[in-house]
């Protein structure tokens, strides 16, 4: 059965039911499939073609074979960009997920105040660019309000976005601020589906709050966790807006994450072909990551079935 | 009744369409200049009822995204304000109309503009823009702080600089620097870890031009970018530049400037307006910004004289270009010609925003500044000293990026100036091969 | 006794952490509001103050376009005229169309992926999820050219087209939910002869109102804040959305400062509708998202 091709599957004599199911399935995904083909698949194929050309957007593309890929292999800044994006994900995701999870649990077990819930979602209502500008304003080492607090407490002035060693972590912090409410809301949804009696039973047996969290909450939250991780990791890997506004890849290239470098090549250096080649590499990395995650996700679904 | 009304309006609309004026779309980025050019457009339309001008303004970054995607998709504005750092690539990709034949046909006098402004917009006999304004660099000083420090205006106007001990320039900025206990930087009690006001703040590392950052000092020290405009061989490894950059990068150690890392976010202009820096270099396009934002008395003073006995400043300007894809090129040219004419430039001068490109107009702008309480004569003084043009060549944005990174490594203190600049220069000259 | 004590301590620590997080969340928003209420000429002098000095509403007035060009230039603004009510209306139309269309299309696709067997189901779903991984810079130029070729520049069609049929996030989110829905009702209906489409429309959708509202709200927030696409596709004032109309408050010159006070006032005003949205749908979003596969 498994080896049957799609066509013979459709024409199987016995499966009238299966045929209507197939038909309905395609009908239901059709609008999304049109959107996907027009605005994702075709541009991606086009970009794949462009990755073999020298194209500055303004003149006609010129075919140059694998030159872009060879250049990429030898381009230290490309590898640095990949490395910085990877660091960024490491700086961003664990803390963001942990804080989101903590907030979700707190909102589930500690307080059900609607005010608390609304407040933690507020930062997400502002756009990336505005959030970046607000923090740029507050984090200025000399004029910013954050440093005035730090120095009034007797600590040294911190350069934050101006320091090569702090800039990437600062950008991660800004985005954690914006996204932790969203993550918390997603987790909260998952938490609310965990049957109450499990906690009650555990409490009778004398389990502590921490033990309940570890043995009930965490395992039952796995499907949500996977959804949050897939979407937030891919989101973080594509970090660009905040970098462009706050540090423009600097200081000393320390925040030149891969998407920033790609966009720099495309729109400042007018090297669209090279930018396309790097985008292909980035896609490949992300698709591999997702495949792994999808595996994990499928496993978790069957666990709970 | 309703039907009749409908028919008449349709007809009226249709006939409107028939005699509708050709629309020329014009784009610029500096909102301060918008009212002046809006006025030019109104005057122009009064004379040319068959042409209507539609002005759009967008912030610097969005502006260039819109222009370059506009080229690709065929939606760029007919006429737009162009920048020296951006136009070589556009010209190379044949996106700009060559104005030379039109200039010859309509006998526009290229010598009516201040020297050099017209020439930088040309290459190999083609002309890609008509100059509209010029700018030079000067220092803006917080006169409250200067008064407290006992530094007179005359002293500020006659500073001299050298890369060894900084000359009277350094003496002055030491006096302008104050720590929290009120000691200035020439005092022995000065605590450079607790500075309240920095005497001088250089605006970061700068890229390939160092327009407000280092070019004025470097050139007064004998540096030149390249042999001539369009030459792809640069001299960024020149010891004269190395000396200058090392000097500037060393200022924070003396406590007279904030460490580079701390000036990255909002930058020196904000430090100046906030009263944390007493003196910063800036371009003439920022005159009205400081006028509106500084709450204390300020003065613009000429840049210091360098070791070669002269003050030096980059002499730069913007121009208007026409996009090749424009469907109303003749009308667009009329508008560009008007923008570059004495008439429009007089209107711009009267608004006192920028110095117009036509000879003699700058004094008019200075009058307008004076009426607004600002003495902008320092910029005109600078324009009569040793002026130099911005370096233009191919691959501008990549050269700029390489220099930016290299300078950053120096200012942060990771690499010494000689090594970093040598490396950057080698990479840059390899690009031009 | 000891359990009780430990519990209490644990709770107190949790409360403390929660309090710190809330303070950190709210402080920047207060700084934003405080800055918006200050005259532009004072912001750098009093950038570290916690309370607005000489509070004024002038920044809000110029954002709303109530002042003349000269007046707003004097107040430190860009002088660009903002037709606020028109931009607001355009934003509502832009966001509204996308929210409705994308939610419907994503719901249909998500249901098919979760419940129906058809060849290529997993593969196509995988591709949809993978579409979230495509860097925007890849699709940006081709999409722009496509919209131009269709003659949709400066039209509502052109603005909403790339968003209204498909976003990986929405399909993924809703599929996860449909997977978790109990199958019994649908199976019963199927045995009674209902079609798959009927089951989707009459059973699955009504059972999923909460996640649908959740995803609609998230799409709404994201689209309300979308800048680059509407900026490039619909520059004409007649179609400008709020983010585009307000871009004049960002940096105007290469080294220039943004118009900080105007920017903060603009941000404060533009975020109000999204807060309104939260209040209307808020209970659903924050209280009872029924998402999850843990049943």
mmCIF file with all atom_site columns, C-alpha atoms in Angstrom, chain C residues 3 37 51 87 127 138 143 184 188 196 209 216 219 237 247 271 277 279 286:
data_model
loop_
_atom_site.group_PDB
_atom_site.id
_atom_site.type_symbol
_atom_site.label_atom_id
_atom_site.label_alt_id
_atom_site.label_comp_id
_atom_site.label_asym_id
_atom_site.label_entity_id
_atom_site.label_seq_id
_atom_site.pdbx_PDB_ins_code
_atom_site.Cartn_x
_atom_site.Cartn_y
_atom_site.Cartn_z
_atom_site.occupancy
_atom_site.B_iso_or_equiv
_atom_site.pdbx_formal_charge
_atom_site.auth_seq_id
_atom_site.auth_comp_id
_atom_site.auth_asym_id
_atom_site.auth_atom_id
_atom_site.pdbx_PDB_model_num
ATOM 1  C CA . UNK C 1 3   ? 4.494   20.945 53.768 1.00 0.00 ? 3   UNK C CA 1
ATOM 2  C CA . UNK C 1 37  ? 3.987   63.941 27.421 1.00 0.00 ? 37  UNK C CA 1
ATOM 3  C CA . UNK C 1 51  ? 7.893   61.961 35.705 1.00 0.00 ? 51  UNK C CA 1
ATOM 4  C CA . UNK C 1 87  ? -4.881  56.128 8.069  1.00 0.00 ? 87  UNK C CA 1
ATOM 5  C CA . UNK C 1 127 ? 5.855   22.538 3.363  1.00 0.00 ? 127 UNK C CA 1
ATOM 6  C CA . UNK C 1 138 ? 13.636  35.919 -0.461 1.00 0.00 ? 138 UNK C CA 1
ATOM 7  C CA . UNK C 1 143 ? 6.015   39.243 -4.486 1.00 0.00 ? 143 UNK C CA 1
ATOM 8  C CA . UNK C 1 184 ? -16.548 11.090 18.794 1.00 0.00 ? 184 UNK C CA 1
ATOM 9  C CA . UNK C 1 188 ? -21.138 9.933  14.899 1.00 0.00 ? 188 UNK C CA 1
ATOM 10 C CA . UNK C 1 196 ? -16.727 15.868 5.547  1.00 0.00 ? 196 UNK C CA 1
ATOM 11 C CA . UNK C 1 209 ? -14.573 29.343 18.410 1.00 0.00 ? 209 UNK C CA 1
ATOM 12 C CA . UNK C 1 216 ? -7.581  35.960 14.699 1.00 0.00 ? 216 UNK C CA 1
ATOM 13 C CA . UNK C 1 219 ? -3.072  37.825 13.206 1.00 0.00 ? 219 UNK C CA 1
ATOM 14 C CA . UNK C 1 237 ? -2.197  58.689 0.938  1.00 0.00 ? 237 UNK C CA 1
ATOM 15 C CA . UNK C 1 247 ? 6.882   56.623 9.694  1.00 0.00 ? 247 UNK C CA 1
ATOM 16 C CA . UNK C 1 271 ? -1.410  50.893 20.220 1.00 0.00 ? 271 UNK C CA 1
ATOM 17 C CA . UNK C 1 277 ? -9.130  44.592 20.490 1.00 0.00 ? 277 UNK C CA 1
ATOM 18 C CA . UNK C 1 279 ? -10.458 44.135 25.742 1.00 0.00 ? 279 UNK C CA 1
ATOM 19 C CA . UNK C 1 286 ? -6.219  35.297 27.886 1.00 0.00 ? 286 UNK C CA 1
#
